[in-house]
JSON list of C-alpha atoms in Angstrom, two decimals:
[
{"chain": "A", "resi": 41, "resn": "UNK", "atom": "CA", "xyz": [3.02, 62.17, -87.94]},
{"chain": "A", "resi": 42, "resn": "UNK", "atom": "CA", "xyz": [1.87, 59.60, -84.75]},
{"chain": "A", "resi": 43, "resn": "UNK", "atom": "CA", "xyz": [4.84, 57.85, -83.85]},
{"chain": "A", "resi": 44, "resn": "UNK", "atom": "CA", "xyz": [2.42, 54.79, -84.23]},
{"chain": "A", "resi": 45, "resn": "UNK", "atom": "CA", "xyz": [0.64, 53.77, -86.81]},
{"chain": "A", "resi": 46, "resn": "UNK", "atom": "CA", "xyz": [-1.86, 51.10, -87.46]},
{"chain": "A", "resi": 47, "resn": "UNK", "atom": "CA", "xyz": [-4.50, 50.39, -89.49]},
{"chain": "A", "resi": 48, "resn": "UNK", "atom": "CA", "xyz": [-7.56, 51.28, -88.67]},
{"chain": "A", "resi": 49, "resn": "UNK", "atom": "CA", "xyz": [-9.90, 48.30, -90.73]},
{"chain": "A", "resi": 50, "resn": "UNK", "atom": "CA", "xyz": [-11.97, 46.54, -90.40]},
{"chain": "A", "resi": 51, "resn": "UNK", "atom": "CA", "xyz": [-9.63, 43.55, -91.39]},
{"chain": "A", "resi": 52, "resn": "UNK", "atom": "CA", "xyz": [-12.61, 40.24, -92.77]},
{"chain": "A", "resi": 53, "resn": "UNK", "atom": "CA", "xyz": [-10.89, 36.85, -92.57]},
{"chain": "A", "resi": 54, "resn": "UNK", "atom": "CA", "xyz": [-12.72, 34.17, -92.79]},
{"chain": "A", "resi": 55, "resn": "UNK", "atom": "CA", "xyz": [-12.70, 31.72, -89.76]},
{"chain": "A", "resi": 56, "resn": "UNK", "atom": "CA", "xyz": [-9.67, 29.02, -90.16]},
{"chain": "A", "resi": 57, "resn": "UNK", "atom": "CA", "xyz": [-7.48, 31.76, -92.10]},
{"chain": "A", "resi": 58, "resn": "UNK", "atom": "CA", "xyz": [-4.51, 33.43, -90.58]},
{"chain": "A", "resi": 59, "resn": "UNK", "atom": "CA", "xyz": [-4.91, 37.24, -89.30]},
{"chain": "A", "resi": 60, "resn": "UNK", "atom": "CA", "xyz": [-1.70, 39.34, -90.22]},
{"chain": "A", "resi": 61, "resn": "UNK", "atom": "CA", "xyz": [-2.15, 42.69, -88.04]},
{"chain": "A", "resi": 62, "resn": "UNK", "atom": "CA", "xyz": [0.62, 45.56, -89.00]},
{"chain": "A", "resi": 63, "resn": "UNK", "atom": "CA", "xyz": [2.10, 48.18, -87.14]},
{"chain": "A", "resi": 64, "resn": "UNK", "atom": "CA", "xyz": [4.67, 51.12, -88.03]},
{"chain": "A", "resi": 65, "resn": "UNK", "atom": "CA", "xyz": [6.30, 53.64, -85.20]},
{"chain": "A", "resi": 66, "resn": "UNK", "atom": "CA", "xyz": [8.45, 56.15, -85.59]},
{"chain": "A", "resi": 67, "resn": "UNK", "atom": "CA", "xyz": [11.68, 56.32, -82.91]},
{"chain": "A", "resi": 68, "resn": "UNK", "atom": "CA", "xyz": [14.19, 54.72, -83.15]},
{"chain": "A", "resi": 69, "resn": "UNK", "atom": "CA", "xyz": [15.71, 54.29, -80.11]},
{"chain": "A", "resi": 70, "resn": "UNK", "atom": "CA", "xyz": [12.58, 51.91, -79.59]},
{"chain": "A", "resi": 71, "resn": "UNK", "atom": "CA", "xyz": [13.28, 48.37, -77.64]},
{"chain": "A", "resi": 72, "resn": "UNK", "atom": "CA", "xyz": [10.08, 46.93, -76.91]},
{"chain": "A", "resi": 73, "resn": "UNK", "atom": "CA", "xyz": [6.61, 45.80, -79.11]},
{"chain": "A", "resi": 74, "resn": "UNK", "atom": "CA", "xyz": [4.01, 44.22, -77.39]},
{"chain": "A", "resi": 75, "resn": "UNK", "atom": "CA", "xyz": [0.72, 43.56, -78.76]},
{"chain": "A", "resi": 76, "resn": "UNK", "atom": "CA", "xyz": [-2.44, 43.87, -76.48]},
{"chain": "A", "resi": 77, "resn": "UNK", "atom": "CA", "xyz": [-6.42, 42.67, -78.38]},
{"chain": "A", "resi": 78, "resn": "UNK", "atom": "CA", "xyz": [-8.82, 44.08, -76.18]},
{"chain": "A", "resi": 79, "resn": "UNK", "atom": "CA", "xyz": [-12.58, 43.29, -76.60]},
{"chain": "A", "resi": 80, "resn": "UNK", "atom": "CA", "xyz": [-15.59, 46.69, -77.21]},
{"chain": "A", "resi": 81, "resn": "UNK", "atom": "CA", "xyz": [-16.73, 47.56, -73.37]},
{"chain": "A", "resi": 82, "resn": "UNK", "atom": "CA", "xyz": [-13.14, 45.54, -71.77]},
{"chain": "A", "resi": 83, "resn": "UNK", "atom": "CA", "xyz": [-9.95, 47.29, -70.71]},
{"chain": "A", "resi": 84, "resn": "UNK", "atom": "CA", "xyz": [-7.00, 45.71, -72.62]},
{"chain": "A", "resi": 85, "resn": "UNK", "atom": "CA", "xyz": [-5.28, 42.49, -72.46]},
{"chain": "A", "resi": 86, "resn": "UNK", "atom": "CA", "xyz": [-1.53, 41.76, -73.53]},
{"chain": "A", "resi": 87, "resn": "UNK", "atom": "CA", "xyz": [-1.22, 39.02, -75.70]},
{"chain": "A", "resi": 88, "resn": "UNK", "atom": "CA", "xyz": [2.72, 39.30, -76.94]},
{"chain": "A", "resi": 89, "resn": "UNK", "atom": "CA", "xyz": [5.48, 40.94, -76.38]},
{"chain": "A", "resi": 90, "resn": "UNK", "atom": "CA", "xyz": [8.65, 41.43, -78.64]},
{"chain": "A", "resi": 91, "resn": "UNK", "atom": "CA", "xyz": [12.11, 42.56, -77.93]},
{"chain": "A", "resi": 92, "resn": "UNK", "atom": "CA", "xyz": [14.43, 41.35, -80.08]},
{"chain": "A", "resi": 93, "resn": "UNK", "atom": "CA", "xyz": [13.81, 41.48, -84.45]},
{"chain": "A", "resi": 94, "resn": "UNK", "atom": "CA", "xyz": [12.64, 38.23, -85.94]},
{"chain": "A", "resi": 95, "resn": "UNK", "atom": "CA", "xyz": [10.05, 36.06, -84.41]},
{"chain": "A", "resi": 96, "resn": "UNK", "atom": "CA", "xyz": [8.45, 35.47, -81.31]},
{"chain": "A", "resi": 97, "resn": "UNK", "atom": "CA", "xyz": [5.65, 31.97, -81.25]},
{"chain": "A", "resi": 98, "resn": "UNK", "atom": "CA", "xyz": [2.96, 31.59, -79.00]},
{"chain": "A", "resi": 99, "resn": "UNK", "atom": "CA", "xyz": [1.08, 29.15, -79.82]},
{"chain": "A", "resi": 100, "resn": "UNK", "atom": "CA", "xyz": [-1.55, 30.67, -82.72]},
{"chain": "A", "resi": 101, "resn": "UNK", "atom": "CA", "xyz": [0.45, 33.59, -82.00]},
{"chain": "A", "resi": 102, "resn": "UNK", "atom": "CA", "xyz": [3.38, 35.45, -83.57]},
{"chain": "A", "resi": 103, "resn": "UNK", "atom": "CA", "xyz": [5.36, 38.32, -83.29]},
{"chain": "A", "resi": 104, "resn": "UNK", "atom": "CA", "xyz": [7.35, 39.40, -85.42]},
{"chain": "A", "resi": 105, "resn": "UNK", "atom": "CA", "xyz": [10.00, 42.05, -84.86]},
{"chain": "A", "resi": 106, "resn": "UNK", "atom": "CA", "xyz": [11.67, 45.20, -87.56]},
{"chain": "A", "resi": 107, "resn": "UNK", "atom": "CA", "xyz": [14.50, 47.44, -86.76]},
{"chain": "A", "resi": 108, "resn": "UNK", "atom": "CA", "xyz": [15.37, 48.62, -89.30]},
{"chain": "A", "resi": 109, "resn": "UNK", "atom": "CA", "xyz": [12.38, 48.96, -91.15]},
{"chain": "A", "resi": 110, "resn": "UNK", "atom": "CA", "xyz": [10.51, 49.88, -87.20]},
{"chain": "A", "resi": 111, "resn": "UNK", "atom": "CA", "xyz": [8.10, 47.74, -88.10]},
{"chain": "A", "resi": 112, "resn": "UNK", "atom": "CA", "xyz": [6.78, 45.28, -85.83]},
{"chain": "A", "resi": 113, "resn": "UNK", "atom": "CA", "xyz": [3.53, 42.17, -86.60]},
{"chain": "A", "resi": 114, "resn": "UNK", "atom": "CA", "xyz": [0.86, 39.82, -84.93]},
{"chain": "A", "resi": 115, "resn": "UNK", "atom": "CA", "xyz": [0.02, 36.54, -87.02]},
{"chain": "A", "resi": 116, "resn": "UNK", "atom": "CA", "xyz": [-2.78, 35.24, -85.83]},
{"chain": "A", "resi": 117, "resn": "UNK", "atom": "CA", "xyz": [-3.15, 31.23, -87.52]},
{"chain": "A", "resi": 118, "resn": "UNK", "atom": "CA", "xyz": [-6.34, 29.29, -87.87]},
{"chain": "A", "resi": 119, "resn": "UNK", "atom": "CA", "xyz": [-9.21, 32.55, -87.06]},
{"chain": "A", "resi": 120, "resn": "UNK", "atom": "CA", "xyz": [-11.65, 31.58, -84.31]},
{"chain": "A", "resi": 121, "resn": "UNK", "atom": "CA", "xyz": [-14.42, 34.30, -84.18]},
{"chain": "A", "resi": 122, "resn": "UNK", "atom": "CA", "xyz": [-13.56, 34.74, -79.57]},
{"chain": "A", "resi": 123, "resn": "UNK", "atom": "CA", "xyz": [-10.20, 36.01, -81.72]},
{"chain": "A", "resi": 124, "resn": "UNK", "atom": "CA", "xyz": [-12.70, 38.89, -83.20]},
{"chain": "A", "resi": 125, "resn": "UNK", "atom": "CA", "xyz": [-11.27, 42.03, -81.03]},
{"chain": "A", "resi": 126, "resn": "UNK", "atom": "CA", "xyz": [-9.00, 45.11, -81.38]},
{"chain": "A", "resi": 127, "resn": "UNK", "atom": "CA", "xyz": [-5.31, 44.46, -81.87]},
{"chain": "A", "resi": 128, "resn": "UNK", "atom": "CA", "xyz": [-3.46, 47.11, -80.26]},
{"chain": "A", "resi": 129, "resn": "UNK", "atom": "CA", "xyz": [0.74, 47.78, -80.79]},
{"chain": "A", "resi": 130, "resn": "UNK", "atom": "CA", "xyz": [1.89, 49.40, -78.18]},
{"chain": "A", "resi": 131, "resn": "UNK", "atom": "CA", "xyz": [6.28, 50.75, -78.63]},
{"chain": "A", "resi": 132, "resn": "UNK", "atom": "CA", "xyz": [8.07, 51.86, -75.44]},
{"chain": "A", "resi": 133, "resn": "UNK", "atom": "CA", "xyz": [10.04, 55.02, -75.16]},
{"chain": "A", "resi": 134, "resn": "UNK", "atom": "CA", "xyz": [12.58, 53.57, -73.32]},
{"chain": "A", "resi": 135, "resn": "UNK", "atom": "CA", "xyz": [13.98, 57.52, -72.00]},
{"chain": "A", "resi": 136, "resn": "UNK", "atom": "CA", "xyz": [11.13, 57.59, -70.44]},
{"chain": "A", "resi": 137, "resn": "UNK", "atom": "CA", "xyz": [9.92, 54.02, -69.78]},
{"chain": "A", "resi": 138, "resn": "UNK", "atom": "CA", "xyz": [6.31, 55.40, -71.49]},
{"chain": "A", "resi": 139, "resn": "UNK", "atom": "CA", "xyz": [3.94, 53.10, -73.86]},
{"chain": "A", "resi": 140, "resn": "UNK", "atom": "CA", "xyz": [3.16, 54.17, -76.73]},
{"chain": "A", "resi": 141, "resn": "UNK", "atom": "CA", "xyz": [-0.25, 53.41, -78.34]},
{"chain": "A", "resi": 142, "resn": "UNK", "atom": "CA", "xyz": [-1.32, 53.14, -82.05]},
{"chain": "A", "resi": 143, "resn": "UNK", "atom": "CA", "xyz": [-5.47, 53.46, -82.33]},
{"chain": "A", "resi": 144, "resn": "UNK", "atom": "CA", "xyz": [-5.83, 49.75, -83.15]},
{"chain": "A", "resi": 145, "resn": "UNK", "atom": "CA", "xyz": [-6.94, 47.23, -85.59]},
{"chain": "A", "resi": 146, "resn": "UNK", "atom": "CA", "xyz": [-10.18, 45.63, -86.11]},
{"chain": "A", "resi": 147, "resn": "UNK", "atom": "CA", "xyz": [-10.13, 42.04, -86.81]},
{"chain": "A", "resi": 148, "resn": "UNK", "atom": "CA", "xyz": [-13.01, 40.30, -88.17]},
{"chain": "A", "resi": 149, "resn": "UNK", "atom": "CA", "xyz": [-13.13, 36.33, -87.97]},
{"chain": "A", "resi": 150, "resn": "UNK", "atom": "CA", "xyz": [-16.39, 35.41, -90.51]},
{"chain": "A", "resi": 151, "resn": "UNK", "atom": "CA", "xyz": [-17.83, 31.97, -89.49]},
{"chain": "B", "resi": 19, "resn": "UNK", "atom": "CA", "xyz": [-4.26, 35.23, -60.85]},
{"chain": "B", "resi": 20, "resn": "UNK", "atom": "CA", "xyz": [-3.20, 38.70, -59.22]},
{"chain": "B", "resi": 21, "resn": "UNK", "atom": "CA", "xyz": [-5.74, 41.83, -61.55]},
{"chain": "B", "resi": 22, "resn": "UNK", "atom": "CA", "xyz": [-6.20, 45.33, -61.52]},
{"chain": "B", "resi": 23, "resn": "UNK", "atom": "CA", "xyz": [-8.85, 46.96, -59.41]},
{"chain": "B", "resi": 24, "resn": "UNK", "atom": "CA", "xyz": [-10.52, 49.49, -60.64]},
{"chain": "B", "resi": 25, "resn": "UNK", "atom": "CA", "xyz": [-14.16, 51.36, -59.68]},
{"chain": "B", "resi": 26, "resn": "UNK", "atom": "CA", "xyz": [-16.76, 52.82, -60.18]},
{"chain": "B", "resi": 27, "resn": "UNK", "atom": "CA", "xyz": [-17.60, 50.51, -63.55]},
{"chain": "B", "resi": 28, "resn": "UNK", "atom": "CA", "xyz": [-19.41, 52.93, -64.69]},
{"chain": "B", "resi": 29, "resn": "UNK", "atom": "CA", "xyz": [-19.98, 56.63, -63.75]},
{"chain": "B", "resi": 30, "resn": "UNK", "atom": "CA", "xyz": [-23.09, 59.20, -65.46]},
{"chain": "B", "resi": 31, "resn": "UNK", "atom": "CA", "xyz": [-22.49, 62.76, -64.29]},
{"chain": "B", "resi": 32, "resn": "UNK", "atom": "CA", "xyz": [-23.62, 65.72, -66.04]},
{"chain": "B", "resi": 33, "resn": "UNK", "atom": "CA", "xyz": [-21.18, 68.68, -66.41]},
{"chain": "B", "resi": 34, "resn": "UNK", "atom": "CA", "xyz": [-19.35, 70.94, -64.77]},
{"chain": "B", "resi": 35, "resn": "UNK", "atom": "CA", "xyz": [-19.62, 67.92, -61.28]},
{"chain": "B", "resi": 36, "resn": "UNK", "atom": "CA", "xyz": [-16.86, 66.33, -60.17]},
{"chain": "B", "resi": 37, "resn": "UNK", "atom": "CA", "xyz": [-15.90, 62.58, -60.20]},
{"chain": "B", "resi": 38, "resn": "UNK", "atom": "CA", "xyz": [-13.26, 60.39, -59.32]},
{"chain": "B", "resi": 39, "resn": "UNK", "atom": "CA", "xyz": [-12.38, 57.26, -59.98]},
{"chain": "B", "resi": 40, "resn": "UNK", "atom": "CA", "xyz": [-9.59, 54.89, -57.73]},
{"chain": "B", "resi": 41, "resn": "UNK", "atom": "CA", "xyz": [-6.95, 52.69, -58.26]},
{"chain": "B", "resi": 42, "resn": "UNK", "atom": "CA", "xyz": [-5.31, 48.92, -56.97]},
{"chain": "B", "resi": 43, "resn": "UNK", "atom": "CA", "xyz": [-2.56, 48.15, -58.64]},
{"chain": "B", "resi": 44, "resn": "UNK", "atom": "CA", "xyz": [-1.20, 44.29, -58.86]},
{"chain": "B", "resi": 45, "resn": "UNK", "atom": "CA", "xyz": [0.16, 44.30, -54.66]},
{"chain": "B", "resi": 46, "resn": "UNK", "atom": "CA", "xyz": [4.10, 44.50, -55.32]},
{"chain": "B", "resi": 47, "resn": "UNK", "atom": "CA", "xyz": [3.69, 47.14, -59.12]},
{"chain": "B", "resi": 48, "resn": "UNK", "atom": "CA", "xyz": [5.88, 49.82, -57.39]},
{"chain": "B", "resi": 49, "resn": "UNK", "atom": "CA", "xyz": [4.36, 51.67, -60.62]},
{"chain": "B", "resi": 50, "resn": "UNK", "atom": "CA", "xyz": [0.68, 52.87, -61.82]},
{"chain": "B", "resi": 51, "resn": "UNK", "atom": "CA", "xyz": [-0.56, 54.66, -64.87]},
{"chain": "B", "resi": 52, "resn": "UNK", "atom": "CA", "xyz": [-3.99, 56.46, -65.34]},
{"chain": "B", "resi": 53, "resn": "UNK", "atom": "CA", "xyz": [-4.33, 56.10, -69.64]},
{"chain": "B", "resi": 54, "resn": "UNK", "atom": "CA", "xyz": [-7.54, 57.78, -71.00]},
{"chain": "B", "resi": 55, "resn": "UNK", "atom": "CA", "xyz": [-9.04, 56.94, -74.12]},
{"chain": "B", "resi": 56, "resn": "UNK", "atom": "CA", "xyz": [-11.85, 57.52, -76.23]},
{"chain": "B", "resi": 57, "resn": "UNK", "atom": "CA", "xyz": [-13.29, 55.18, -78.30]},
{"chain": "B", "resi": 58, "resn": "UNK", "atom": "CA", "xyz": [-11.75, 54.54, -81.77]},
{"chain": "B", "resi": 59, "resn": "UNK", "atom": "CA", "xyz": [-8.40, 55.82, -79.78]},
{"chain": "B", "resi": 60, "resn": "UNK", "atom": "CA", "xyz": [-5.86, 53.78, -78.23]},
{"chain": "B", "resi": 61, "resn": "UNK", "atom": "CA", "xyz": [-5.17, 54.56, -74.71]},
{"chain": "B", "resi": 62, "resn": "UNK", "atom": "CA", "xyz": [-3.20, 57.67, -74.16]},
{"chain": "B", "resi": 63, "resn": "UNK", "atom": "CA", "xyz": [-1.13, 58.21, -70.39]},
{"chain": "B", "resi": 64, "resn": "UNK", "atom": "CA", "xyz": [-2.57, 60.98, -68.30]},
{"chain": "B", "resi": 65, "resn": "UNK", "atom": "CA", "xyz": [-0.06, 60.68, -65.46]},
{"chain": "B", "resi": 66, "resn": "UNK", "atom": "CA", "xyz": [2.36, 57.25, -63.91]},
{"chain": "B", "resi": 67, "resn": "UNK", "atom": "CA", "xyz": [3.42, 57.57, -60.95]},
{"chain": "B", "resi": 68, "resn": "UNK", "atom": "CA", "xyz": [6.69, 54.99, -59.33]},
{"chain": "B", "resi": 69, "resn": "UNK", "atom": "CA", "xyz": [5.16, 55.29, -54.97]},
{"chain": "B", "resi": 70, "resn": "UNK", "atom": "CA", "xyz": [4.41, 57.95, -54.66]},
{"chain": "B", "resi": 71, "resn": "UNK", "atom": "CA", "xyz": [6.00, 60.62, -57.26]},
{"chain": "B", "resi": 72, "resn": "UNK", "atom": "CA", "xyz": [4.86, 61.36, -60.04]},
{"chain": "B", "resi": 73, "resn": "UNK", "atom": "CA", "xyz": [7.15, 60.39, -62.73]},
{"chain": "B", "resi": 74, "resn": "UNK", "atom": "CA", "xyz": [4.67, 62.25, -65.91]},
{"chain": "B", "resi": 75, "resn": "UNK", "atom": "CA", "xyz": [2.10, 64.18, -65.85]},
{"chain": "B", "resi": 76, "resn": "UNK", "atom": "CA", "xyz": [3.11, 65.57, -68.81]},
{"chain": "B", "resi": 77, "resn": "UNK", "atom": "CA", "xyz": [-0.64, 64.38, -71.27]},
{"chain": "B", "resi": 78, "resn": "UNK", "atom": "CA", "xyz": [-2.79, 65.81, -67.69]},
{"chain": "B", "resi": 79, "resn": "UNK", "atom": "CA", "xyz": [-4.93, 68.61, -68.00]},
{"chain": "B", "resi": 80, "resn": "UNK", "atom": "CA", "xyz": [-3.19, 70.49, -64.73]},
{"chain": "B", "resi": 81, "resn": "UNK", "atom": "CA", "xyz": [-6.94, 73.22, -64.75]},
{"chain": "B", "resi": 82, "resn": "UNK", "atom": "CA", "xyz": [-9.20, 70.14, -64.40]},
{"chain": "B", "resi": 83, "resn": "UNK", "atom": "CA", "xyz": [-7.37, 66.36, -63.39]},
{"chain": "B", "resi": 84, "resn": "UNK", "atom": "CA", "xyz": [-5.45, 65.33, -60.12]},
{"chain": "B", "resi": 85, "resn": "UNK", "atom": "CA", "xyz": [-4.06, 62.84, -59.11]},
{"chain": "B", "resi": 86, "resn": "UNK", "atom": "CA", "xyz": [-2.71, 61.04, -56.64]},
{"chain": "B", "resi": 87, "resn": "UNK", "atom": "CA", "xyz": [-0.82, 58.09, -55.25]},
{"chain": "B", "resi": 88, "resn": "UNK", "atom": "CA", "xyz": [-0.35, 58.56, -51.19]},
{"chain": "B", "resi": 89, "resn": "UNK", "atom": "CA", "xyz": [1.14, 56.08, -49.81]},
{"chain": "B", "resi": 90, "resn": "UNK", "atom": "CA", "xyz": [2.06, 54.28, -53.08]},
{"chain": "B", "resi": 91, "resn": "UNK", "atom": "CA", "xyz": [-0.36, 51.89, -53.54]},
{"chain": "B", "resi": 92, "resn": "UNK", "atom": "CA", "xyz": [-3.43, 52.61, -54.15]},
{"chain": "B", "resi": 93, "resn": "UNK", "atom": "CA", "xyz": [-4.33, 55.99, -55.60]},
{"chain": "B", "resi": 94, "resn": "UNK", "atom": "CA", "xyz": [-7.67, 57.87, -56.92]},
{"chain": "B", "resi": 95, "resn": "UNK", "atom": "CA", "xyz": [-8.21, 60.77, -60.01]},
{"chain": "B", "resi": 96, "resn": "UNK", "atom": "CA", "xyz": [-9.79, 63.02, -59.64]},
{"chain": "B", "resi": 97, "resn": "UNK", "atom": "CA", "xyz": [-12.09, 65.63, -62.96]},
{"chain": "B", "resi": 98, "resn": "UNK", "atom": "CA", "xyz": [-13.04, 69.00, -60.86]},
{"chain": "B", "resi": 99, "resn": "UNK", "atom": "CA", "xyz": [-14.97, 70.52, -63.11]},
{"chain": "B", "resi": 100, "resn": "UNK", "atom": "CA", "xyz": [-16.15, 67.65, -65.88]},
{"chain": "B", "resi": 101, "resn": "UNK", "atom": "CA", "xyz": [-16.86, 68.69, -69.10]},
{"chain": "B", "resi": 102, "resn": "UNK", "atom": "CA", "xyz": [-18.75, 67.47, -71.60]},
{"chain": "B", "resi": 103, "resn": "UNK", "atom": "CA", "xyz": [-15.27, 66.28, -73.87]},
{"chain": "B", "resi": 104, "resn": "UNK", "atom": "CA", "xyz": [-14.34, 64.19, -71.25]},
{"chain": "B", "resi": 105, "resn": "UNK", "atom": "CA", "xyz": [-16.17, 60.80, -71.63]},
{"chain": "B", "resi": 106, "resn": "UNK", "atom": "CA", "xyz": [-13.80, 58.29, -71.57]},
{"chain": "B", "resi": 107, "resn": "UNK", "atom": "CA", "xyz": [-12.49, 54.71, -70.64]},
{"chain": "B", "resi": 108, "resn": "UNK", "atom": "CA", "xyz": [-10.80, 55.54, -67.72]},
{"chain": "B", "resi": 109, "resn": "UNK", "atom": "CA", "xyz": [-7.35, 52.81, -67.68]},
{"chain": "B", "resi": 110, "resn": "UNK", "atom": "CA", "xyz": [-5.39, 52.23, -64.23]},
{"chain": "B", "resi": 111, "resn": "UNK", "atom": "CA", "xyz": [-2.60, 49.61, -65.03]},
{"chain": "B", "resi": 112, "resn": "UNK", "atom": "CA", "xyz": [0.20, 48.92, -63.09]},
{"chain": "B", "resi": 113, "resn": "UNK", "atom": "CA", "xyz": [3.70, 47.25, -63.69]},
{"chain": "B", "resi": 114, "resn": "UNK", "atom": "CA", "xyz": [6.40, 45.95, -61.06]},
{"chain": "B", "resi": 115, "resn": "UNK", "atom": "CA", "xyz": [8.75, 48.54, -62.06]},
{"chain": "B", "resi": 116, "resn": "UNK", "atom": "CA", "xyz": [11.29, 51.20, -62.72]},
{"chain": "B", "resi": 117, "resn": "UNK", "atom": "CA", "xyz": [12.53, 48.12, -65.26]},
{"chain": "B", "resi": 118, "resn": "UNK", "atom": "CA", "xyz": [14.10, 47.09, -68.50]},
{"chain": "B", "resi": 119, "resn": "UNK", "atom": "CA", "xyz": [12.58, 46.27, -70.99]},
{"chain": "B", "resi": 120, "resn": "UNK", "atom": "CA", "xyz": [10.72, 43.76, -70.24]},
{"chain": "B", "resi": 121, "resn": "UNK", "atom": "CA", "xyz": [8.67, 46.10, -68.02]},
{"chain": "B", "resi": 122, "resn": "UNK", "atom": "CA", "xyz": [4.93, 45.00, -68.82]},
{"chain": "B", "resi": 123, "resn": "UNK", "atom": "CA", "xyz": [2.15, 46.85, -67.49]},
{"chain": "B", "resi": 124, "resn": "UNK", "atom": "CA", "xyz": [-1.24, 45.06, -66.87]},
{"chain": "B", "resi": 125, "resn": "UNK", "atom": "CA", "xyz": [-4.67, 46.73, -67.47]},
{"chain": "B", "resi": 126, "resn": "UNK", "atom": "CA", "xyz": [-7.31, 47.71, -64.74]},
{"chain": "B", "resi": 127, "resn": "UNK", "atom": "CA", "xyz": [-11.32, 46.67, -66.55]},
{"chain": "B", "resi": 128, "resn": "UNK", "atom": "CA", "xyz": [-11.39, 50.20, -66.56]},
{"chain": "B", "resi": 129, "resn": "UNK", "atom": "CA", "xyz": [-14.16, 53.32, -65.67]},
{"chain": "B", "resi": 130, "resn": "UNK", "atom": "CA", "xyz": [-16.87, 54.30, -68.86]},
{"chain": "B", "resi": 131, "resn": "UNK", "atom": "CA", "xyz": [-17.48, 58.24, -67.90]},
{"chain": "B", "resi": 132, "resn": "UNK", "atom": "CA", "xyz": [-20.72, 59.50, -69.90]},
{"chain": "B", "resi": 133, "resn": "UNK", "atom": "CA", "xyz": [-20.75, 62.73, -69.31]},
{"chain": "B", "resi": 134, "resn": "UNK", "atom": "CA", "xyz": [-23.75, 64.97, -70.13]}
]
C-alpha cells in the first residue's frame, strides 16, 4: 500500500470554478502536510502547509486536514488556466523528518 | 529571494558513463535533500544530509550512486555507471533543519538526466 495516495487525474474544471484535490495517507502519526505545485518540466513549488485539523486559507487556496480520516485536500477557488499543473501532496513522517510524496494530480483549467 | 541552485540543468549521457550533479542550498539551511523524480511519479528521497552528515540514505542505490556534502554547504550527487533506468529529474531541496513539524523544504530547479 502506497503511503500517500492521490488520484492521478486529469481533473478538468472550467475557468472560474472550484478545483478540489484530495490526498489520503497511511501513517496515523503524520503531523505535517504540504501541497506543492509542479508545472511540466519544472521543480515543485510550495503552495501551502497545514499541521492542525480544519481549514487553512491563503488567497484562492484552502487546505483542509482531517487526521481522523487521514485525508488532506486542497481547494482552488476561481481557477485560472495558469493553475493548470500537477499538484503534489507531501506528508512528513515525523520520526525521520522525511517527506513522502504522492504521485500527484494533474489539473487542467479550461478557458 | 534566496533560492536553491543546481547544475547542470540538463545532462545527456550514454549508459556506463559517470555523471555528477551539484547543488547549493539556500544560505543558512543545514538540511539538504536529493530526490529523484521519474516521469509521472512524485519525488522520492535518495539521501538527506544534516550539515555534512548523512541522516538517511536508505533509498540510495549505493552500488552506483554516491553523495557528499564535505563542508556542510554545497553537495554533489554522482552516478557511476549510469544506466538507462536512471533517466529522471534529480531534485535538490533544502530546509533550515533540524526543525519541528513546520520544517519546510524548498526545491531547486532540478537536473534532467537522459541516459542513452
